[in-house]
XYZ file of C-alpha atoms in Angstrom:
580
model
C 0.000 0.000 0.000
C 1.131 3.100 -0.766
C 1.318 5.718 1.789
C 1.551 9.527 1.082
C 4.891 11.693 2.346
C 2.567 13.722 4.915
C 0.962 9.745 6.364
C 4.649 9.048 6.447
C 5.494 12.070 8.596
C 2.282 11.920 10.903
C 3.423 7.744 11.607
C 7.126 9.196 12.655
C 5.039 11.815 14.854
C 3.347 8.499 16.192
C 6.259 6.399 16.466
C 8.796 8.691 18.374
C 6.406 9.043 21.419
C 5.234 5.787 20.859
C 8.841 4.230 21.359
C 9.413 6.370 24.279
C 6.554 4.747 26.197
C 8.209 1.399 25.147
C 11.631 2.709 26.602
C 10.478 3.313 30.133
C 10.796 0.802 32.778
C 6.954 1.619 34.575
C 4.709 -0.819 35.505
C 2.345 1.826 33.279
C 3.923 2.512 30.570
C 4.202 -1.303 29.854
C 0.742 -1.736 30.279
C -0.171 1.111 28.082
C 2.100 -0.749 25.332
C -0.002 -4.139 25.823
C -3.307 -2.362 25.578
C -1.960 -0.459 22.536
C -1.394 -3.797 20.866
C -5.302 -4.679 21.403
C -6.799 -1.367 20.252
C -4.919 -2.230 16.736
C -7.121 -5.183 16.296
C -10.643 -3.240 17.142
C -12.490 -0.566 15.557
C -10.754 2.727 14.945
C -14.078 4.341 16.616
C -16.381 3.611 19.161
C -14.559 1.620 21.720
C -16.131 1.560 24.720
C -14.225 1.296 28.301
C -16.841 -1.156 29.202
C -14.815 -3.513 26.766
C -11.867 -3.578 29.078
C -14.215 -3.082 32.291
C -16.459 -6.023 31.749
C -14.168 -8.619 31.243
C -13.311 -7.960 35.396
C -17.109 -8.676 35.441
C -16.322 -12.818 33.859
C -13.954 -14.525 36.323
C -16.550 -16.796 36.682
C -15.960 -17.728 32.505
C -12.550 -16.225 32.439
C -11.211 -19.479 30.924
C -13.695 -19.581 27.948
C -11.149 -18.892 25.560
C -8.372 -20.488 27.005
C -5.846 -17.858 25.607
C -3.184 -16.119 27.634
C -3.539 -12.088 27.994
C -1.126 -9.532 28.968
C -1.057 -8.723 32.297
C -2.941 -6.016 32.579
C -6.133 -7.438 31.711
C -5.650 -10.838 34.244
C -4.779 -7.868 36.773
C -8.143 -6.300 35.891
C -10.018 -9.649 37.292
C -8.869 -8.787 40.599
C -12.049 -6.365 40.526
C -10.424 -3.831 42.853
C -9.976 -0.340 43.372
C -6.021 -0.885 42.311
C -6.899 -2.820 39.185
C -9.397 0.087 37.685
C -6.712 2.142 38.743
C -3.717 0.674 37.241
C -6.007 0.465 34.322
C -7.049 4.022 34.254
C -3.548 4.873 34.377
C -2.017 2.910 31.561
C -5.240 4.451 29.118
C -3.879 7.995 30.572
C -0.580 6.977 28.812
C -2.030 6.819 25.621
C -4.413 9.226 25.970
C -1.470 11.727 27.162
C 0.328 11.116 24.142
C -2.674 11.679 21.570
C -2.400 7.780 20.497
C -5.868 7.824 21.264
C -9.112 9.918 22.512
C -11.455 10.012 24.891
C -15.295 11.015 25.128
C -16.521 11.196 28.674
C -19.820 11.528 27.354
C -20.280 8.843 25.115
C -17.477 7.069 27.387
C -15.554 5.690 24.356
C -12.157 6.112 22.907
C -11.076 6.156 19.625
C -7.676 6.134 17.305
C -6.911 8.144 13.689
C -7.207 5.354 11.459
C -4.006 6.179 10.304
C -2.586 5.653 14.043
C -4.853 2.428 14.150
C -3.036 0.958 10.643
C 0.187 2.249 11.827
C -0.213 0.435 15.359
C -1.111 -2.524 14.015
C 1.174 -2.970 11.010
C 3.999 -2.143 13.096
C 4.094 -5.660 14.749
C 5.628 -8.545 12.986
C 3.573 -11.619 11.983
C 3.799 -13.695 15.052
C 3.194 -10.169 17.225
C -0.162 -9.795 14.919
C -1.840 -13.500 15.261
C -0.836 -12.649 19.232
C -2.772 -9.555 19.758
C -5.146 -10.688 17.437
C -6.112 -13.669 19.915
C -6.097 -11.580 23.032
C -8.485 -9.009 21.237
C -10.663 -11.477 20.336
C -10.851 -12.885 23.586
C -10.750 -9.685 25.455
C -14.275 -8.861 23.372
C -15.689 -12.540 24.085
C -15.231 -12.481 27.464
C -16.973 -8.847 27.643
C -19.835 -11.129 26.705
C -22.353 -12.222 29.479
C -23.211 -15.802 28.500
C -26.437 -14.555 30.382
C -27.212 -12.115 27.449
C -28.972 -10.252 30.111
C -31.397 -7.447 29.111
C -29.907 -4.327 30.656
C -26.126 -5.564 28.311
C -28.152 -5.228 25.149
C -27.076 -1.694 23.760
C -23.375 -2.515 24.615
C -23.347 -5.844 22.863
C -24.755 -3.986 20.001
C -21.754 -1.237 20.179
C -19.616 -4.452 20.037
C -20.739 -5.351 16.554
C -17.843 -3.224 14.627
C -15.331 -4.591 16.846
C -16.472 -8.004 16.271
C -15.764 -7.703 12.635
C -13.243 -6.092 12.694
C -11.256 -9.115 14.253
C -13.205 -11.415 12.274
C -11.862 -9.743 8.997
C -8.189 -10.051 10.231
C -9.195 -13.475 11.257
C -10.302 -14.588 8.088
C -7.259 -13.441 6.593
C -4.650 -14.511 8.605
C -6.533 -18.217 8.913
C -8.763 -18.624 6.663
C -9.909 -21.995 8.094
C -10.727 -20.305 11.467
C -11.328 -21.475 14.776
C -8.592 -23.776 14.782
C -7.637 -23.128 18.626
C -10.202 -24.565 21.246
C -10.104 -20.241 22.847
C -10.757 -18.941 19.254
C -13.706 -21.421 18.615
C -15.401 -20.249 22.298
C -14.971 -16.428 21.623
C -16.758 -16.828 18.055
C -19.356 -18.710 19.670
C -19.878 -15.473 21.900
C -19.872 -13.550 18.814
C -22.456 -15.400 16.827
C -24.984 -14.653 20.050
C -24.448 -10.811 19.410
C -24.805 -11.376 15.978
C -28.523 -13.203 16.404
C -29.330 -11.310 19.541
C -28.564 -7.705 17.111
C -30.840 -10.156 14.393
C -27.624 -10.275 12.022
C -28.792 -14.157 11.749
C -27.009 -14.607 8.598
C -23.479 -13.201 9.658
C -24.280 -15.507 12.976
C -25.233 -18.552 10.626
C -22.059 -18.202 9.222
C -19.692 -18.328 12.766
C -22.536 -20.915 14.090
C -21.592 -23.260 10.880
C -17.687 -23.315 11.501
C -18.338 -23.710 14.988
C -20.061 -26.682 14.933
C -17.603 -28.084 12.256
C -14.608 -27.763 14.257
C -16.338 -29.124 17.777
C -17.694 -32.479 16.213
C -14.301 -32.606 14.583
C -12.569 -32.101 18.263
C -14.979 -33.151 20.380
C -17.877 -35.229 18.321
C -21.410 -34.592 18.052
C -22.748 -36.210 21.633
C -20.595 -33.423 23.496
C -22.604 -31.127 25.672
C -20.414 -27.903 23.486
C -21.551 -28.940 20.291
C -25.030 -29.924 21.157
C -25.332 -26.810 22.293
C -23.675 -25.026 19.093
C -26.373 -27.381 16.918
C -29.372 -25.498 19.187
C -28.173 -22.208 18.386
C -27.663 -22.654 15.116
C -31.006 -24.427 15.000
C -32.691 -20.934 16.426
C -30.922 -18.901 14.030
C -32.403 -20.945 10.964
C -36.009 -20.321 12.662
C -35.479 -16.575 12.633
C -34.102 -16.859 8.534
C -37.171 -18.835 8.313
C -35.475 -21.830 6.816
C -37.765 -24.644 8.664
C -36.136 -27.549 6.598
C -32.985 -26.571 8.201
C -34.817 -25.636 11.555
C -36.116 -29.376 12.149
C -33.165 -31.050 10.834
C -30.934 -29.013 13.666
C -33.470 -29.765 16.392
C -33.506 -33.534 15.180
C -29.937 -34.050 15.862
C -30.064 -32.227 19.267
C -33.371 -34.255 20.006
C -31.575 -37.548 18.982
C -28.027 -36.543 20.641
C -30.104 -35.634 23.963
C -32.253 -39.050 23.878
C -29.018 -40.868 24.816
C -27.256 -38.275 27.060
C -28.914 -39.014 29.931
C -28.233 -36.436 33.195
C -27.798 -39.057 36.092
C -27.737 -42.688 36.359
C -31.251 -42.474 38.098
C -32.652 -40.721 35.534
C -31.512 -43.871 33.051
C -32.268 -46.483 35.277
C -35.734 -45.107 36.300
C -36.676 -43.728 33.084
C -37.264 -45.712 31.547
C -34.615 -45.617 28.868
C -36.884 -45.811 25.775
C -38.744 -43.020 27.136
C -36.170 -40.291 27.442
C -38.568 -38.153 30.940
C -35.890 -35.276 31.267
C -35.307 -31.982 31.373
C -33.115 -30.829 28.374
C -34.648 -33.366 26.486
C -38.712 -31.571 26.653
C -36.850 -28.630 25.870
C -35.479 -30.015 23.083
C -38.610 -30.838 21.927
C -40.310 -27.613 22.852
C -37.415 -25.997 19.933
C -39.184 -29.003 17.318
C -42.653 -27.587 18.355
C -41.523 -23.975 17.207
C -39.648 -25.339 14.079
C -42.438 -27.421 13.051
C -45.082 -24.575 13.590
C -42.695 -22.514 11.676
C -42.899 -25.329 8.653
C -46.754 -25.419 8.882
C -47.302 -28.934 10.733
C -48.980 -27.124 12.977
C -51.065 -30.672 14.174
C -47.615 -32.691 14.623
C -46.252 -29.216 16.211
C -49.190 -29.623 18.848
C -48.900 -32.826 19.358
C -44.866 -32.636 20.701
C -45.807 -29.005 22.100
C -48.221 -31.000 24.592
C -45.538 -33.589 25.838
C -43.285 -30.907 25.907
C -45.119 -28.998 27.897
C -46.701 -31.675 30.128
C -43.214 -32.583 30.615
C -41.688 -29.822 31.823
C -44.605 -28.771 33.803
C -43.949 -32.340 36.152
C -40.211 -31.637 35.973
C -40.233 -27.644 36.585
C -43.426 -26.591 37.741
C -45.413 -24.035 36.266
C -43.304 -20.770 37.087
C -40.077 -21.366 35.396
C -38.571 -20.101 32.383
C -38.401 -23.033 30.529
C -41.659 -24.535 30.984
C -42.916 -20.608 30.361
C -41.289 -21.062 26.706
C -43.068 -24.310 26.034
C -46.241 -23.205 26.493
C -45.959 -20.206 24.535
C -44.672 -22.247 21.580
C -47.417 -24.496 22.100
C -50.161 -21.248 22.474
C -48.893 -20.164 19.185
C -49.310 -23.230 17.616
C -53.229 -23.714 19.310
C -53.561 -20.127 17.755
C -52.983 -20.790 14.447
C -54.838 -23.978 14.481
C -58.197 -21.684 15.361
C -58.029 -23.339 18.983
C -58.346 -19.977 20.075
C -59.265 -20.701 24.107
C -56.942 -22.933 24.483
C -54.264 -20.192 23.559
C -55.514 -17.675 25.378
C -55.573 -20.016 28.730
C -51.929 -20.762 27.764
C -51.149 -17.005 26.608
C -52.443 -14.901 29.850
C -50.429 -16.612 32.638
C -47.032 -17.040 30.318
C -47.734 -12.961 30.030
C -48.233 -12.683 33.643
C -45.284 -14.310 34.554
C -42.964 -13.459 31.957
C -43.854 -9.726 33.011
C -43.047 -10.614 36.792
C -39.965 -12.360 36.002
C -38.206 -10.524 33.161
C -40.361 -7.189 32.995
C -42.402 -5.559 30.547
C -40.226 -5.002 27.672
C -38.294 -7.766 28.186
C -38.052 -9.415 24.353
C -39.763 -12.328 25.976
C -42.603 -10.251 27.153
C -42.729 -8.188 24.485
C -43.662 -11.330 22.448
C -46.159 -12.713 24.328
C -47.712 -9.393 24.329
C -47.762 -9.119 20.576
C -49.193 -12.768 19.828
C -51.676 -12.069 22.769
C -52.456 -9.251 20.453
C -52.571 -11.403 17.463
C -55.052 -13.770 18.871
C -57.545 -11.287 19.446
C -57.127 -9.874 15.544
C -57.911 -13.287 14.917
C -60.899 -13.886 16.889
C -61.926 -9.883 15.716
C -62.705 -9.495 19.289
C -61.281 -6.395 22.055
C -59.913 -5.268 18.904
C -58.913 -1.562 20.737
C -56.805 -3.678 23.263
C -55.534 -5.717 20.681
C -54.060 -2.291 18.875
C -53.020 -0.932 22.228
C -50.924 -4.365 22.694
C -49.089 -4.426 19.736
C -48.744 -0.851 18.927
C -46.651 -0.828 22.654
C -44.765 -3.559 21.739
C -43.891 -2.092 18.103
C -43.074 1.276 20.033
C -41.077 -0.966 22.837
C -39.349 -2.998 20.359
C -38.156 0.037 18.753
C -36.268 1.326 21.430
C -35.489 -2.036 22.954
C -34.280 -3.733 19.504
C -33.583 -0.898 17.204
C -36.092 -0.010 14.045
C -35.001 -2.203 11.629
C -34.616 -5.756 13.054
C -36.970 -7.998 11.745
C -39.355 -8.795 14.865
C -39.769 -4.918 15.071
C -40.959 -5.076 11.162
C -42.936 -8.041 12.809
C -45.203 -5.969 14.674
C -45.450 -3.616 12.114
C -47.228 -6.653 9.732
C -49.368 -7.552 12.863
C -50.535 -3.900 13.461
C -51.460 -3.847 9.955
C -54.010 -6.462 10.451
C -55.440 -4.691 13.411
C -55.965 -1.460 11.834
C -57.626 -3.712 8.525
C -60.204 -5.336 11.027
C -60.786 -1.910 12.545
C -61.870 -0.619 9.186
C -58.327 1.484 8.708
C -56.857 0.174 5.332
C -55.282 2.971 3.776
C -53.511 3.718 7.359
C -52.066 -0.220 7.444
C -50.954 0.294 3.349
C -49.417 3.567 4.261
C -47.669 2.017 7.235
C -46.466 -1.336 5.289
C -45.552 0.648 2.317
C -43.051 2.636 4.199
C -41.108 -0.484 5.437
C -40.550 -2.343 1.965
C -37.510 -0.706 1.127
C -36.093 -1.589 4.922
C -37.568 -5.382 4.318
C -35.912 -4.955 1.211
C -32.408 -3.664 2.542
C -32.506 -6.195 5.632
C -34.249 -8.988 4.787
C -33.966 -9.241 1.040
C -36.863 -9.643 -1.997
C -36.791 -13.092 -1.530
C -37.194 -13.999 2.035
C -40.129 -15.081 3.914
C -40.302 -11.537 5.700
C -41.034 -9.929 2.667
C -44.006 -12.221 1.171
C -45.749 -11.580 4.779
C -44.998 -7.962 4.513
C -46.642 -7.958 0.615
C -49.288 -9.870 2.214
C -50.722 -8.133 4.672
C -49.900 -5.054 2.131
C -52.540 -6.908 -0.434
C -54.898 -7.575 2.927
C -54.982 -3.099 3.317
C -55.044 -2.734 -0.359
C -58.818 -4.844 -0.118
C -60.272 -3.308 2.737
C -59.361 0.795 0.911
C -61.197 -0.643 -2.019
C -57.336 -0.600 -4.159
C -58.613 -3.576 -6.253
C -56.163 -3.305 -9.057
C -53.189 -2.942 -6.452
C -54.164 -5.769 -4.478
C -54.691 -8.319 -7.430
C -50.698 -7.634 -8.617
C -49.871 -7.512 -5.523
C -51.248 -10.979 -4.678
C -50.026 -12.148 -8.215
C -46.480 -11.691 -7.151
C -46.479 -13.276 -3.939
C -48.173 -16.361 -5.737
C -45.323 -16.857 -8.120
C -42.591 -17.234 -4.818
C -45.236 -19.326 -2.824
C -44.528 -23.249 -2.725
C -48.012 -25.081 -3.420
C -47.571 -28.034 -1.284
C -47.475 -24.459 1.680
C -50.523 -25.417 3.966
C -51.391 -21.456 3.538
C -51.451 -21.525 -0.121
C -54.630 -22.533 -0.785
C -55.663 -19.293 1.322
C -53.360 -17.244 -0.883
C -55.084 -18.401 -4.085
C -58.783 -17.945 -2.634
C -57.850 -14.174 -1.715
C -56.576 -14.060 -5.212
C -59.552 -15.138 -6.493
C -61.742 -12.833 -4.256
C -59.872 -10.132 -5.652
C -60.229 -10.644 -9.237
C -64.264 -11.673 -8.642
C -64.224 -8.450 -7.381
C -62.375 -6.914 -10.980
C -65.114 -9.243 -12.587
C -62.265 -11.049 -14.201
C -63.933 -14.056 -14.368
C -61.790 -16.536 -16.627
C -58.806 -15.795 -14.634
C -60.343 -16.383 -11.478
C -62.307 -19.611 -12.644
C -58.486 -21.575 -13.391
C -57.514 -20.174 -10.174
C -60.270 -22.466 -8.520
C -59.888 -25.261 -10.861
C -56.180 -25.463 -10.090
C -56.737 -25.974 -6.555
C -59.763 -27.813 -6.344
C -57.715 -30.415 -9.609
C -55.100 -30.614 -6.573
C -57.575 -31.286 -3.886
C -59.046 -33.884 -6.236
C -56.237 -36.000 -7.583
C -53.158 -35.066 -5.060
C -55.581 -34.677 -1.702
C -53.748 -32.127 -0.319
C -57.070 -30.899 1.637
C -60.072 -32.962 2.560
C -63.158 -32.594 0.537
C -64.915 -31.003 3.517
C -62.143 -28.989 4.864
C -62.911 -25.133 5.424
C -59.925 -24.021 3.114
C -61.562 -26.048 0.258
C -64.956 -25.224 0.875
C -64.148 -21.692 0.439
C -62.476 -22.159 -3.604
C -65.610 -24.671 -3.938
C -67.886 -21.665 -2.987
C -66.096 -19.253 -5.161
C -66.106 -20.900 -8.182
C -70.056 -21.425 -7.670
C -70.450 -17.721 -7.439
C -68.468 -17.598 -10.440
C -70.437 -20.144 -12.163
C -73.847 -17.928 -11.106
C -72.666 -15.116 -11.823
C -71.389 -15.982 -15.820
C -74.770 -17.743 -16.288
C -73.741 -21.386 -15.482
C -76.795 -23.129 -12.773
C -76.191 -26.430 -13.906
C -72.109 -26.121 -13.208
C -72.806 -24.724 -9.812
C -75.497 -27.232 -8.833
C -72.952 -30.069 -10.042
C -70.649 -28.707 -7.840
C -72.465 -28.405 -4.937
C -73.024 -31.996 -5.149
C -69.512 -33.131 -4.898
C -68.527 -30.564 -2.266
C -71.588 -31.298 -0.407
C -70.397 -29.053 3.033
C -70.958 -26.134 0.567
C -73.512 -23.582 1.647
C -75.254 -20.760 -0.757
C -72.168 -20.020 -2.441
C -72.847 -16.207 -1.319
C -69.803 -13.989 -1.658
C -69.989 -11.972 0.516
C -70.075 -13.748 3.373
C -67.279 -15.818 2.835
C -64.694 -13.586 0.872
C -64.168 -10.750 3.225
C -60.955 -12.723 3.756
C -57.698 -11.601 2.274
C -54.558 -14.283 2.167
C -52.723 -14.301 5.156
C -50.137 -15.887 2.658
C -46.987 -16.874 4.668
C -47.816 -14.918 7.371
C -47.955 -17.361 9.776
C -44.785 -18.244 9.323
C -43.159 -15.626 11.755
C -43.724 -14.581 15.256
């Protein structure tokens, strides 16, 4: 790289003071050379003291990664008064000599990036990989494995730091982790990555992770099981449910012979695994499979799951609390609607004593609690209070843009569309495409739901033509063997009865019901295909066919009047019930 004559004189400027810190004997002026070394390998800007602070916080962990640091960050887990005062006093080195800056206000310091390249390519190879470790370490263990609540805006001011050693990572070794400490600290790093809803960038660490711990440690140890899990919830959240249930198979199967004690084996019995990580295990397949839209197989293992952990837990803890909200969701969208809202209230109630209100636990159950009663079009006002609070919450609490924020946007929607509001819900889901777009991509899951709903506000304002392409292009990205796609194509076909385009919507109807017929995808007397049956009657009336419509109704004999408009206020929830 070529560097200009005044970057040349301003890295002299750098390097005589620099090498007169190195010169001196003190106990600080050695530490501020260490801690030099480590501010190379973050982010120019931005660097918190927390970063250096909190790892005094993990002596609990403070083997995680297994690497050696320089003294003056062991000294730091001491936790005393001397420590943060040695430690102040080697940062008032630097700071003294203008290698870096400090904000009291934002409580961060930063380097010129020409004093952070400088720093940094100033140290031979073996010097590099070195500091390179130790930073990477020093940021992991800066990591609560608690991920608790009141950490969540510094683990997000982490994120540039993160790949910033992950970049210099992947070039010095491309084949990264190869060290048992490195593999630890990236497993840190992929939670900040899903917990900041960067699931792809976490997919990726989660991936190598796992590759390297069943290579070192095979896949039956309790480190890679638990890798598998995490990498199973991160392919829930990119809405990949293939990938979801085949993850939560192989932690199902690896926990079905891991057995906690030799009571719990001899007593079991052992065909009939009756333990704790193994109903939680299944509680993850209830979510996945819910998320894949085998919603009846997904209640089926959400009520051993839950029945499970309710003998082995009791009632009140967290983990039980999660396995009957997966299983309330599930009841939800299976139109068992008291049985979710028995399930829903006390998981709210308890979630809100235990984690508080705007915990992202809470804030879910709030928002599906608000879903249910969309669904059931009852206490719609409280069910727009609920979710607009936990759209405003998650906001603040998650940051605008991640996708369960966008979530609650989609879910408002359908409130205000119930409440008669359509051109307020279009306005709304208009304005987050291009973020959908930018985050999420034109292809993922996120944005059929958000074009969805977006088609549902186009109906109810009476935006017929918008609506039907609308509802065309979502069709064209929507699998047919998709339990909701018979839905899609019957709100496709409401639309276009209501743009009297009668020929289109008639092979619309014949499609499905051919499927029904020949690949029985649907009973004959199941609501979804009573619905196309009824359409395509009114279609047959109203083009001046009797003796079609009669015929029909006598092979679909669960058919009523084959009335419109009673049955079509519906608009396709499409693949909206694929997300939270």
């Amino acid at each position: 790289m070529s560097i200009s004559i005044d970057t040349t004189n301003a890295i002299a400027t750098w390097e005589m003071p620099f090498q007169k810190i190195e010169s001196h004997v003190s106990l600080e002026n050695k530490d501020a050379v260490d801690l030099m070394h480590l501010f190379a390998f973050l982010h120019f800007d931005g660097i918190h003291e927390s970063i250096f602070r909190s790892s005094a916080l993990d002596s609990v962990e403070r083997d995680v990664t297994g690497l050696v640091y320089p003294e003056i960050i062991e000294f730091s887990l001491k936790r005393t008064e001397m420590a943060q005062a040695r430690l102040r006093q080697a940062l008032g080195v630097l700071t003294d000599h203008s290698l870096i800056d400090y904000d009291p206000d934002t409580r961060c310091y930063s380097q010129h990036p020409v004093v952070h390249r400088w720093a940094r390519d100033r140290l031979d190879e073996t010097e590099q990989l070195s500091s390179l470790h130790c930073t990477v370490g020093l940021l992991a263990r800066s990591i609560s494995p608690y991920l608790e609540a009141s950490g969540r805006a510094f683990r997000r001011s982490l994120v540039p730091h993160m790949e910033s050693c992950l970049q210099k990572l992947e070039n010095s070794a491309p084949s990264f982790p190869s060290t048992v400490g490195i593999a630890n600290s990236i497993e840190r790093f992929a939670w900040v990555y899903a917990e900041c809803g960067l699931w792809k960038k976490a997919k990726a660490l989660q991936e190598r992770l796992i590759k390297f711990r069943m290579k070192m440690l095979g896949s039956k140890h309790e480190d890679t099981i638990r890798a598998t899990y995490s990498l199973g919830q991160t392919h829930w959240n990119l809405f990949d449910p293939k990938s979801t249930i085949e993850a939560q198979r192989r932690v199902i199967a690896a926990r079905r012979w891991i057995w906690p004690s030799w009571f719990a084996f001899y007593f079991g019995p052992p065909w009939v695994p009756d333990f704790i990580s193994y109903y939680a295990a299944l509680s993850d397949l209830t979510l996945a499979l819910w998320l894949a839209g085998r919603r009846d197989i997904s209640k089926m293992i959400g009520m051993r799951a839950s029945t499970g952990l309710l003998k082995l837990l009791g009632p009140d803890d967290p983990v039980t609390l999660n396995a009957m909200f997966n299983l309330a969701r599930t009841l939800l969208h299976l139109r068992e609607w008291d049985d979710a809202h028995n399930l829903l209230i006390p998981v709210l109630r308890k979630r809100k004593k235990l984690f508080g209100l705007n915990h992202p636990d809470t804030l879910m159950t709030r928002n599906e609690l608000g879903v249910l009663y969309c669904e059931r079009r009852q206490n719609l006002a409280i069910a727009e209070r609920l979710i607009t609070n936990v759209l405003e919450a998650r906001k603040v609490v998650l940051g605008e843009e991640h996708a369960y924020t966008l979530w609650s946007v989609n879910d408002l929607s359908k409130v205000l569309c119930e409440r008669g509001r359509g051109l307020e819900a279009a306005k709304m889901l208009e304005d987050i495409i291009p973020i959908v777009t930018r985050t999420l991509g034109d292809h993922h899951v996120g944005m059929t739901m958000t074009k969805g709903n977006l088609a549902k506000a186009y109906v109810n304002s009476g935006k017929w033509m918008e609506a039907e392409q609308t509802l065309a292009h979502i069709l064209k990205s929507t699998p047919t063997d998709h339990p909701d796609w018979v839905q899609t194509i019957s709100g496709h076909v409401y639309v276009q009865i209501q743009l009297q385009q009668w020929r289109e919507a008639e092979l619309n109807c014949d499609n499905v019901l051919d499927k029904i017929r020949k690949k029985k995808v649907l009973a004959k007397d199941n609501p979804r295909t009573i619905v196309i049956a009824e359409q395509l009657a009114y279609i047959y009336l109203a083009t001046g066919r009797p003796d079609e419509s009669k015929a029909l109704k006598a092979e679909f004999s669960a058919m009523g009047t084959g009335s419109a408009d009673k049955l079509y206020r519906i608009v396709p929830e499409g693949l909206a019930k694929q997300v939270p």
